[in-house]
Structures are given as structure tokens and as C-alpha cells.
DNA sequence: AGCACATAGTTTGAATTTGAACAATAGGGG
DNA sequence: CCCCTATTGTTCAAATTCAAACTATGTGCT
């Protein structure tokens, strides 16, 4: 394991970092047109798949953001009426975050064009076979264990 | 081009976003131990390959950050004596940023373990053949033109 | 029960990032 | 040369992010 990267390795590393940056930038710009930051959208998207609500800590872990950052953004979304927070029946410390009807409406307004953008910038730029390899390869990156 | 993503496509999208997040998080943590933010490190790394200096706008474009953000971080690095700024001989508007000797020292202290980390978390987690596919596929993501 | 430790979420203040407005220089056409 | 527009970099205020300290609740052990 030498402490240098050859040209191919360096190119792969930069490709990953640049692809992530460029895609994030494009997505951020698109979401801004819908009045959402990327973090806010990812919160709504994650809540969209859960009728029972999601606890703050789990939400922060899933979205790879800090707990304090989530507290701030959950507060912003709550002010706008897109999510609600209620303490968990089982654990008095835990707060379950839910999508409100209004939040669900914003999500379904935003999701189709978000998906179209992801398809245009990422999915449709490579053959399906390569996409599968990328999926499996990236799933192992920086994964614990 | 439907406005939904099938399971494979969704998995690939999340794999890219999550891989980027996890790798960034690990890299950020490592660099913090060397007294650098990721943006600061990327500035030093980019300057490391250029003896003539790099203009602010070009630097911001290469690193996919805003110009004002770069102004701030270049100022931080200049205060610490790691970079210097001087107006370009050719264009009076342009500012060329250079690595100082001290900046080069910090870079060469940090780079080997950074590279080792990238190798451990990314490069060494997939066969070389897949790495090449990932490199080529990601190079096309969200690329203009 | 009582104590120690772990976990959930918030608060706080500082650092960073952003977008818009701004000042200065460059370049092209009349 | 003069105007018009584009480009370069900075400044400013506001928004966001972070890490550390903090409060409150759960869990296990004795």
C-alpha cells in the first residue's frame, strides 16, 4: 500500500469528488427554485417513506448530518408547517418527526423534477451495466466494517 | 425518460450520494487533525501542482466553490502564511494565488496520510477493472456539454 | 431504591458559506 | 477615444453548519 496514487487512481478519486460536487451543485440549484435547501429536501424525502415518523438521531445518521444541524433545519421546516415533531410514546427522550400534509404536497411537487434531473445528469449518462458496477462499487466506499 | 427511478437506479443514486458523504466525512475528520478544513486542503493541493500560481476565479471553478467562499478561505490561509496573493502581471483585475514554502511544507506533511486514507476507503475496496469503469462513468456525471 | 453511565435532543457561540451588491479593469465596436 | 458590456475579486448581511456544553431521560448494576 504505497503512499502515492498512480494516474488511474488519482483520476478515479477526482472523478468521484468532482462528480459528487457537480451533481450536488446542480441539485442544490434546482431545489432552490422550489424553496428548499438540499438538507431540507433530504429530510422531506426520508420522511416520505415513513408513516410512523423518524427519530431525530436516526434521521441525522441516515442523512449524514450533525444532530444540531438537524435540530436547526427541523425547526425551519416546522415553522413552515412541512413537518411536525412529537415525543415518542415509547421513549420520553425521543422526538419523532412526521411529514405534514403540506410537507407531503411540497415533496410531491418537487420529487418528479428532482428525479428527472438525477436521471439526466447521472443515470442516463452511462450504460445500465456500468451503472450496476458503479452502484456496487460505491456502496462499499468508506463503509464501516 | 420516465419520472421515476427503478430500484437499481435509486440504489445507484443513493450509493453515489452516500459514498460522497461518507468519504467526505472521513476526509474532513482526518484533515482536522492537521489543522485544515477540506476546502483549505483542496486549495493547497490544487496550488501544489502549479508553480506559476492560480487565479481566484479559476481556483473557485476547479474546486466547485463560490468566489466569495474562496476569498474568505484564501484570506485565512494567507493569515497563516500558507499562501500568498499577488496581482497578475498580464491582467490587473486578476489575483494569482501561490503556495508559500510553509504552505508546501504543510501540504507535504498532510498529503501522504490523506492519500493512504483515500486508498483505504475507496481505491482498495474494488478491483482495478471496476475502478476504471467508475472513473470513466463518474467523469461524465453532471458534466457540461 | 440509588448511583453511574449511556443516549436523545437542544442550546450556544464561533466559523463558514452563500448570494447580491459593489468597485475596478478588460475588451470590442463605433 | 468613448460607450457598453463582460469579467475579476471583494465586501456585506443573512443563513447555515459545527462542536462543545447542557438538560433530561433511559438502563444496568448493586
Tab-separated table of N, CA and C in Angstrom, chain B residues 4-139:
chain	number	residue	atom	x	y	z
B	4	UNK	N	-39.768	8.471	-12.783
B	4	UNK	CA	-39.451	7.706	-11.576
B	4	UNK	C	-38.137	6.969	-11.807
B	5	UNK	N	-37.565	6.488	-10.741
B	5	UNK	CA	-36.332	5.698	-10.831
B	5	UNK	C	-36.661	4.293	-10.356
B	6	UNK	N	-36.191	3.297	-11.093
B	6	UNK	CA	-36.413	1.940	-10.606
B	6	UNK	C	-35.447	1.643	-9.463
B	7	UNK	N	-35.580	0.469	-8.890
B	7	UNK	CA	-34.800	0.157	-7.696
B	7	UNK	C	-33.307	0.260	-7.937
B	8	UNK	N	-32.850	-0.241	-9.082
B	8	UNK	CA	-31.420	-0.211	-9.370
B	8	UNK	C	-30.927	1.224	-9.511
B	9	UNK	N	-31.709	2.034	-10.190
B	9	UNK	CA	-31.310	3.419	-10.396
B	9	UNK	C	-31.281	4.182	-9.075
B	10	UNK	N	-32.314	3.960	-8.277
B	10	UNK	CA	-32.366	4.620	-6.973
B	10	UNK	C	-31.187	4.197	-6.113
B	11	UNK	N	-30.871	2.921	-6.144
B	11	UNK	CA	-29.752	2.411	-5.348
B	11	UNK	C	-28.442	3.037	-5.815
B	12	UNK	N	-28.292	3.193	-7.132
B	12	UNK	CA	-27.065	3.785	-7.655
B	12	UNK	C	-26.956	5.253	-7.222
B	13	UNK	N	-28.069	5.948	-7.291
B	13	UNK	CA	-28.082	7.358	-6.884
B	13	UNK	C	-27.708	7.496	-5.418
B	14	UNK	N	-28.346	6.722	-4.573
B	14	UNK	CA	-28.033	6.806	-3.152
B	14	UNK	C	-26.603	6.358	-2.884
B	15	UNK	N	-26.129	5.366	-3.643
B	15	UNK	CA	-24.752	4.914	-3.449
B	15	UNK	C	-23.777	6.053	-3.720
B	16	UNK	N	-24.038	6.805	-4.788
B	16	UNK	CA	-23.162	7.934	-5.100
B	16	UNK	C	-23.233	9.007	-4.018
B	17	UNK	N	-24.432	9.375	-3.635
B	17	UNK	CA	-24.570	10.424	-2.628
B	17	UNK	C	-23.978	9.981	-1.290
B	18	UNK	N	-24.263	8.756	-0.892
B	18	UNK	CA	-23.777	8.264	0.390
B	18	UNK	C	-22.262	8.070	0.375
B	19	UNK	N	-21.749	7.544	-0.725
B	19	UNK	CA	-20.301	7.351	-0.814
B	19	UNK	C	-19.598	8.705	-0.693
B	20	UNK	N	-20.124	9.696	-1.400
B	20	UNK	CA	-19.551	11.028	-1.304
B	20	UNK	C	-19.600	11.564	0.110
B	21	UNK	N	-20.741	11.402	0.755
B	21	UNK	CA	-20.898	11.901	2.130
B	21	UNK	C	-19.952	11.207	3.093
B	22	UNK	N	-19.911	9.885	3.001
B	22	UNK	CA	-19.083	9.145	3.953
B	22	UNK	C	-17.601	9.433	3.741
B	23	UNK	N	-17.203	9.461	2.475
B	23	UNK	CA	-15.797	9.730	2.192
B	23	UNK	C	-15.433	11.155	2.650
B	24	UNK	N	-16.318	12.086	2.366
B	24	UNK	CA	-16.050	13.464	2.771
B	24	UNK	C	-15.936	13.575	4.284
B	25	UNK	N	-16.827	12.877	4.967
B	25	UNK	CA	-16.802	12.935	6.425
B	25	UNK	C	-15.490	12.404	6.981
B	26	UNK	N	-15.042	11.265	6.437
B	26	UNK	CA	-13.788	10.671	6.906
B	26	UNK	C	-12.603	11.581	6.586
B	27	UNK	N	-12.611	12.148	5.402
B	27	UNK	CA	-11.513	13.015	4.991
B	27	UNK	C	-11.493	14.283	5.853
B	28	UNK	N	-12.661	14.849	6.082
B	28	UNK	CA	-12.763	16.048	6.910
B	28	UNK	C	-12.177	15.807	8.296
B	29	UNK	N	-12.532	14.664	8.853
B	29	UNK	CA	-12.048	14.330	10.191
B	29	UNK	C	-10.526	14.198	10.207
B	30	UNK	N	-9.999	13.524	9.206
B	30	UNK	CA	-8.550	13.353	9.126
B	30	UNK	C	-7.843	14.692	9.000
B	31	UNK	N	-8.345	15.535	8.095
B	31	UNK	CA	-7.686	16.818	7.850
B	31	UNK	C	-7.752	17.717	9.084
B	32	UNK	N	-8.854	17.609	9.816
B	32	UNK	CA	-9.000	18.410	11.022
B	32	UNK	C	-7.840	18.171	11.986
B	33	UNK	N	-7.360	16.924	11.993
B	33	UNK	CA	-6.205	16.608	12.817
B	33	UNK	C	-4.929	17.303	12.364
B	34	UNK	N	-4.917	17.774	11.136
B	34	UNK	CA	-3.776	18.520	10.616
B	34	UNK	C	-4.059	20.021	10.598
B	35	UNK	N	-5.149	20.431	11.230
B	35	UNK	CA	-5.453	21.854	11.315
B	35	UNK	C	-5.986	22.465	10.038
B	36	UNK	N	-6.529	21.624	9.159
B	36	UNK	CA	-7.053	22.137	7.890
B	36	UNK	C	-8.508	21.725	7.708
B	37	UNK	N	-9.285	22.622	7.088
B	37	UNK	CA	-10.596	22.200	6.607
B	37	UNK	C	-10.392	21.565	5.232
B	38	UNK	N	-11.444	20.920	4.750
B	38	UNK	CA	-11.317	20.254	3.465
B	38	UNK	C	-11.095	21.276	2.348
B	39	UNK	N	-11.800	22.394	2.436
B	39	UNK	CA	-11.621	23.426	1.418
B	39	UNK	C	-10.188	23.943	1.434
B	40	UNK	N	-9.669	24.194	2.623
B	40	UNK	CA	-8.292	24.681	2.728
B	40	UNK	C	-7.318	23.673	2.129
B	41	UNK	N	-7.515	22.405	2.456
B	41	UNK	CA	-6.634	21.381	1.894
B	41	UNK	C	-6.730	21.333	0.377
B	42	UNK	N	-7.947	21.425	-0.138
B	42	UNK	CA	-8.102	21.338	-1.592
B	42	UNK	C	-7.443	22.536	-2.273
B	43	UNK	N	-7.447	23.686	-1.602
B	43	UNK	CA	-6.741	24.845	-2.150
B	43	UNK	C	-5.236	24.560	-2.202
B	44	UNK	N	-4.690	24.100	-1.094
B	44	UNK	CA	-3.261	23.799	-1.054
B	44	UNK	C	-2.905	22.733	-2.090
B	45	UNK	N	-3.737	21.694	-2.179
B	45	UNK	CA	-3.447	20.606	-3.108
B	45	UNK	C	-3.462	21.105	-4.552
B	46	UNK	N	-4.436	21.957	-4.854
B	46	UNK	CA	-4.510	22.477	-6.226
B	46	UNK	C	-3.309	23.363	-6.531
B	47	UNK	N	-2.896	24.161	-5.566
B	47	UNK	CA	-1.759	25.051	-5.778
B	47	UNK	C	-0.451	24.275	-5.852
B	48	UNK	N	-0.432	23.113	-5.215
B	48	UNK	CA	0.780	22.312	-5.189
B	48	UNK	C	1.260	21.935	-6.582
B	49	UNK	N	0.345	21.831	-7.526
B	49	UNK	CA	0.746	21.438	-8.863
B	49	UNK	C	1.039	22.598	-9.794
B	50	UNK	N	1.101	23.801	-9.249
B	50	UNK	CA	1.274	24.962	-10.117
B	50	UNK	C	2.312	25.929	-9.567
B	51	UNK	N	3.403	26.033	-10.279
B	51	UNK	CA	4.466	26.939	-9.833
B	51	UNK	C	4.105	28.397	-10.106
B	52	UNK	N	3.317	28.619	-11.153
B	52	UNK	CA	3.020	29.991	-11.586
B	52	UNK	C	1.904	30.651	-10.797
B	53	UNK	N	1.202	29.884	-9.968
B	53	UNK	CA	0.059	30.438	-9.266
B	53	UNK	C	-1.221	30.245	-10.048
B	54	UNK	N	-2.341	30.328	-9.363
B	54	UNK	CA	-3.648	30.112	-9.972
B	54	UNK	C	-4.541	31.298	-9.629
B	55	UNK	N	-5.283	31.780	-10.625
B	55	UNK	CA	-6.184	32.914	-10.402
B	55	UNK	C	-7.382	32.491	-9.558
B	56	UNK	N	-7.920	33.422	-8.826
B	56	UNK	CA	-9.022	33.144	-7.908
B	56	UNK	C	-10.212	32.492	-8.618
B	57	UNK	N	-10.625	33.063	-9.726
B	57	UNK	CA	-11.802	32.543	-10.412
B	57	UNK	C	-11.570	31.114	-10.897
B	58	UNK	N	-10.386	30.876	-11.445
B	58	UNK	CA	-10.081	29.528	-11.900
B	58	UNK	C	-10.043	28.550	-10.730
B	59	UNK	N	-9.472	28.996	-9.647
B	59	UNK	CA	-9.385	28.163	-8.449
B	59	UNK	C	-10.783	27.816	-7.946
B	60	UNK	N	-11.647	28.820	-7.888
B	60	UNK	CA	-13.008	28.576	-7.416
B	60	UNK	C	-13.735	27.601	-8.338
B	61	UNK	N	-13.534	27.767	-9.634
B	61	UNK	CA	-14.199	26.869	-10.578
B	61	UNK	C	-13.678	25.446	-10.427
B	62	UNK	N	-12.374	25.281	-10.338
B	62	UNK	CA	-11.796	23.952	-10.192
B	62	UNK	C	-12.298	23.247	-8.933
B	63	UNK	N	-12.425	24.003	-7.850
B	63	UNK	CA	-12.789	23.381	-6.578
B	63	UNK	C	-14.292	23.339	-6.366
B	64	UNK	N	-15.044	23.870	-7.299
B	64	UNK	CA	-16.502	23.912	-7.204
B	64	UNK	C	-16.934	24.587	-5.899
B	65	UNK	N	-16.400	25.766	-5.651
B	65	UNK	CA	-16.844	26.573	-4.516
B	65	UNK	C	-17.135	27.991	-5.030
B	66	UNK	N	-17.828	28.783	-4.230
B	66	UNK	CA	-18.153	30.140	-4.680
B	66	UNK	C	-16.921	31.029	-4.562
B	67	UNK	N	-16.932	32.100	-5.328
B	67	UNK	CA	-15.803	33.025	-5.280
B	67	UNK	C	-15.676	33.673	-3.905
B	68	UNK	N	-16.797	34.033	-3.315
B	68	UNK	CA	-16.709	34.697	-2.006
B	68	UNK	C	-16.198	33.729	-0.943
B	69	UNK	N	-16.588	32.476	-1.057
B	69	UNK	CA	-16.063	31.489	-0.133
B	69	UNK	C	-14.556	31.336	-0.279
B	70	UNK	N	-14.097	31.376	-1.505
B	70	UNK	CA	-12.660	31.275	-1.742
B	70	UNK	C	-11.926	32.511	-1.204
B	71	UNK	N	-12.502	33.670	-1.410
B	71	UNK	CA	-11.900	34.885	-0.854
B	71	UNK	C	-11.681	34.733	0.648
B	72	UNK	N	-12.701	34.212	1.315
B	72	UNK	CA	-12.591	34.022	2.761
B	72	UNK	C	-11.479	33.039	3.117
B	73	UNK	N	-11.481	31.884	2.477
B	73	UNK	CA	-10.506	30.857	2.836
B	73	UNK	C	-9.092	31.220	2.399
B	74	UNK	N	-8.971	31.886	1.259
B	74	UNK	CA	-7.645	32.340	0.851
B	74	UNK	C	-7.106	33.337	1.888
B	75	UNK	N	-8.018	34.156	2.413
B	75	UNK	CA	-7.614	35.087	3.475
B	75	UNK	C	-7.149	34.358	4.722
B	76	UNK	N	-7.878	33.305	5.097
B	76	UNK	CA	-7.479	32.521	6.268
B	76	UNK	C	-6.097	31.905	6.058
B	77	UNK	N	-5.886	31.331	4.880
B	77	UNK	CA	-4.607	30.688	4.589
B	77	UNK	C	-3.486	31.723	4.506
B	78	UNK	N	-3.810	32.908	4.018
B	78	UNK	CA	-2.789	33.948	3.917
B	78	UNK	C	-2.371	34.422	5.309
B	79	UNK	N	-3.348	34.568	6.192
B	79	UNK	CA	-3.052	34.955	7.574
B	79	UNK	C	-2.085	33.959	8.208
B	80	UNK	N	-2.274	32.683	7.888
B	80	UNK	CA	-1.412	31.639	8.460
B	80	UNK	C	-0.121	31.475	7.660
B	81	UNK	N	0.049	32.252	6.617
B	81	UNK	CA	1.300	32.226	5.866
B	81	UNK	C	1.453	31.035	4.945
B	82	UNK	N	0.345	30.380	4.599
B	82	UNK	CA	0.441	29.183	3.762
B	82	UNK	C	0.312	29.496	2.276
B	83	UNK	N	-0.324	30.621	1.967
B	83	UNK	CA	-0.401	31.051	0.573
B	83	UNK	C	-0.097	32.541	0.505
B	84	UNK	N	0.229	33.007	-0.698
B	84	UNK	CA	0.391	34.439	-0.921
B	84	UNK	C	-0.438	34.826	-2.139
B	85	UNK	N	-0.835	36.095	-2.168
B	85	UNK	CA	-1.621	36.585	-3.302
B	85	UNK	C	-0.926	37.791	-3.907
B	86	UNK	N	-0.834	37.787	-5.234
B	86	UNK	CA	-0.263	38.944	-5.908
B	86	UNK	C	-0.998	39.155	-7.224
B	87	UNK	N	-1.151	40.410	-7.599
B	87	UNK	CA	-1.921	40.669	-8.812
B	87	UNK	C	-1.164	40.153	-10.017
B	88	UNK	N	-1.917	39.704	-10.992
B	88	UNK	CA	-1.347	39.102	-12.186
B	88	UNK	C	-0.669	40.171	-13.035
B	89	UNK	N	0.505	39.844	-13.586
B	89	UNK	CA	1.193	40.801	-14.454
B	89	UNK	C	0.349	41.129	-15.694
B	90	UNK	N	-0.273	40.125	-16.264
B	90	UNK	CA	-0.992	40.327	-17.511
B	90	UNK	C	-2.309	41.062	-17.349
B	91	UNK	N	-3.060	40.740	-16.293
B	91	UNK	CA	-4.414	41.264	-16.109
B	91	UNK	C	-4.513	41.891	-14.726
B	92	UNK	N	-4.714	43.183	-14.714
B	92	UNK	CA	-4.684	43.911	-13.444
B	92	UNK	C	-5.832	43.516	-12.509
B	93	UNK	N	-6.894	42.918	-13.079
B	93	UNK	CA	-8.020	42.510	-12.222
B	93	UNK	C	-7.712	41.221	-11.489
B	94	UNK	N	-6.865	40.429	-12.086
B	94	UNK	CA	-6.684	39.055	-11.637
B	94	UNK	C	-5.677	38.946	-10.496
B	95	UNK	N	-5.952	38.042	-9.570
B	95	UNK	CA	-5.066	37.782	-8.442
B	95	UNK	C	-4.537	36.359	-8.564
B	96	UNK	N	-3.212	36.208	-8.557
B	96	UNK	CA	-2.638	34.866	-8.609
B	96	UNK	C	-2.302	34.405	-7.197
B	97	UNK	N	-2.764	33.222	-6.869
B	97	UNK	CA	-2.517	32.655	-5.550
B	97	UNK	C	-1.374	31.656	-5.666
B	98	UNK	N	-0.417	31.774	-4.744
B	98	UNK	CA	0.740	30.877	-4.728
B	98	UNK	C	0.829	30.148	-3.400
B	99	UNK	N	1.414	28.970	-3.449
B	99	UNK	CA	1.782	28.249	-2.236
B	99	UNK	C	3.089	28.845	-1.710
B	100	UNK	N	3.137	29.174	-0.425
B	100	UNK	CA	4.403	29.600	0.168
B	100	UNK	C	5.212	28.358	0.558
B	101	UNK	N	6.474	28.567	0.949
B	101	UNK	CA	7.297	27.441	1.398
B	101	UNK	C	6.618	26.752	2.577
B	102	UNK	N	6.073	27.571	3.469
B	102	UNK	CA	5.390	26.994	4.630
B	102	UNK	C	4.137	26.214	4.204
B	103	UNK	N	3.421	26.749	3.230
B	103	UNK	CA	2.254	26.043	2.715
B	103	UNK	C	2.651	24.721	2.079
B	104	UNK	N	3.754	24.725	1.351
B	104	UNK	CA	4.230	23.492	0.728
B	104	UNK	C	4.611	22.475	1.795
B	105	UNK	N	5.169	22.975	2.903
B	105	UNK	CA	5.554	22.066	3.992
B	105	UNK	C	4.317	21.419	4.601
B	106	UNK	N	3.291	22.231	4.864
B	106	UNK	CA	2.050	21.692	5.432
B	106	UNK	C	1.443	20.667	4.484
B	107	UNK	N	1.470	20.976	3.199
B	107	UNK	CA	0.917	20.049	2.213
B	107	UNK	C	1.650	18.716	2.215
B	108	UNK	N	2.973	18.785	2.253
B	108	UNK	CA	3.703	17.516	2.179
B	108	UNK	C	3.635	16.738	3.492
B	109	UNK	N	3.306	17.449	4.574
B	109	UNK	CA	3.037	16.733	5.828
B	109	UNK	C	1.718	15.986	5.776
B	110	UNK	N	0.748	16.591	5.095
B	110	UNK	CA	-0.626	16.100	5.143
B	110	UNK	C	-0.936	15.091	4.050
B	111	UNK	N	-0.326	15.297	2.887
B	111	UNK	CA	-0.714	14.523	1.713
B	111	UNK	C	-0.550	13.016	1.870
B	112	UNK	N	0.571	12.517	2.389
B	112	UNK	CA	0.734	11.052	2.424
B	112	UNK	C	-0.373	10.343	3.201
B	113	UNK	N	-0.725	10.857	4.379
B	113	UNK	CA	-1.763	10.166	5.138
B	113	UNK	C	-3.138	10.387	4.517
B	114	UNK	N	-3.289	11.513	3.853
B	114	UNK	CA	-4.542	11.722	3.119
B	114	UNK	C	-4.693	10.681	2.016
B	115	UNK	N	-3.633	10.508	1.275
B	115	UNK	CA	-3.639	9.518	0.197
B	115	UNK	C	-3.878	8.120	0.744
B	116	UNK	N	-3.231	7.815	1.873
B	116	UNK	CA	-3.416	6.494	2.464
B	116	UNK	C	-4.878	6.272	2.839
B	117	UNK	N	-5.505	7.329	3.347
B	117	UNK	CA	-6.907	7.221	3.731
B	117	UNK	C	-7.794	6.989	2.521
B	118	UNK	N	-7.554	7.746	1.470
B	118	UNK	CA	-8.341	7.585	0.240
B	118	UNK	C	-8.165	6.178	-0.318
B	119	UNK	N	-6.937	5.696	-0.253
B	119	UNK	CA	-6.674	4.334	-0.738
B	119	UNK	C	-7.447	3.314	0.088
B	120	UNK	N	-7.409	3.486	1.385
B	120	UNK	CA	-8.063	2.518	2.265
B	120	UNK	C	-9.580	2.511	2.080
B	121	UNK	N	-10.157	3.717	1.959
B	121	UNK	CA	-11.618	3.826	1.950
B	121	UNK	C	-12.236	3.670	0.566
B	122	UNK	N	-11.430	3.871	-0.463
B	122	UNK	CA	-12.006	3.911	-1.801
B	122	UNK	C	-11.267	2.998	-2.776
B	123	UNK	N	-10.033	3.344	-3.070
B	123	UNK	CA	-9.293	2.643	-4.130
B	123	UNK	C	-9.196	1.144	-3.875
B	124	UNK	N	-8.817	0.789	-2.647
B	124	UNK	CA	-8.553	-0.618	-2.360
B	124	UNK	C	-9.822	-1.424	-2.105
B	125	UNK	N	-10.974	-0.792	-2.241
B	125	UNK	CA	-12.208	-1.527	-1.962
B	125	UNK	C	-12.848	-2.108	-3.214
B	126	UNK	N	-12.177	-1.963	-4.348
B	126	UNK	CA	-12.747	-2.527	-5.572
B	126	UNK	C	-11.628	-2.959	-6.496
B	127	UNK	N	-11.945	-3.957	-7.367
B	127	UNK	CA	-10.931	-4.395	-8.318
B	127	UNK	C	-10.559	-3.264	-9.274
B	128	UNK	N	-9.339	-3.319	-9.756
B	128	UNK	CA	-8.849	-2.284	-10.654
B	128	UNK	C	-9.770	-2.086	-11.859
B	129	UNK	N	-10.293	-3.174	-12.359
B	129	UNK	CA	-11.168	-3.089	-13.531
B	129	UNK	C	-12.424	-2.264	-13.231
B	130	UNK	N	-13.010	-2.500	-12.058
B	130	UNK	CA	-14.188	-1.728	-11.670
B	130	UNK	C	-13.819	-0.274	-11.427
B	131	UNK	N	-12.641	-0.067	-10.857
B	131	UNK	CA	-12.200	1.311	-10.598
B	131	UNK	C	-12.150	2.119	-11.891
B	132	UNK	N	-11.702	1.456	-12.945
B	132	UNK	CA	-11.621	2.160	-14.232
B	132	UNK	C	-13.017	2.504	-14.759
B	133	UNK	N	-13.951	1.587	-14.564
B	133	UNK	CA	-15.323	1.848	-15.009
B	133	UNK	C	-15.925	2.994	-14.197
B	134	UNK	N	-15.686	2.946	-12.898
B	134	UNK	CA	-16.200	4.012	-12.021
B	134	UNK	C	-15.612	5.354	-12.433
B	135	UNK	N	-14.319	5.351	-12.683
B	135	UNK	CA	-13.655	6.583	-13.092
B	135	UNK	C	-14.310	7.172	-14.346
B	136	UNK	N	-14.459	6.327	-15.377
B	136	UNK	CA	-14.995	6.822	-16.646
B	136	UNK	C	-16.465	7.222	-16.520
B	137	UNK	N	-17.205	6.452	-15.739
B	137	UNK	CA	-18.635	6.741	-15.600
B	137	UNK	C	-18.837	8.055	-14.841
B	138	UNK	N	-18.125	8.192	-13.754
B	138	UNK	CA	-18.329	9.387	-12.939
B	138	UNK	C	-17.800	10.633	-13.628
B	139	UNK	N	-16.810	10.472	-14.474
B	139	UNK	CA	-16.274	11.638	-15.178
B	139	UNK	C	-17.337	12.287	-16.054
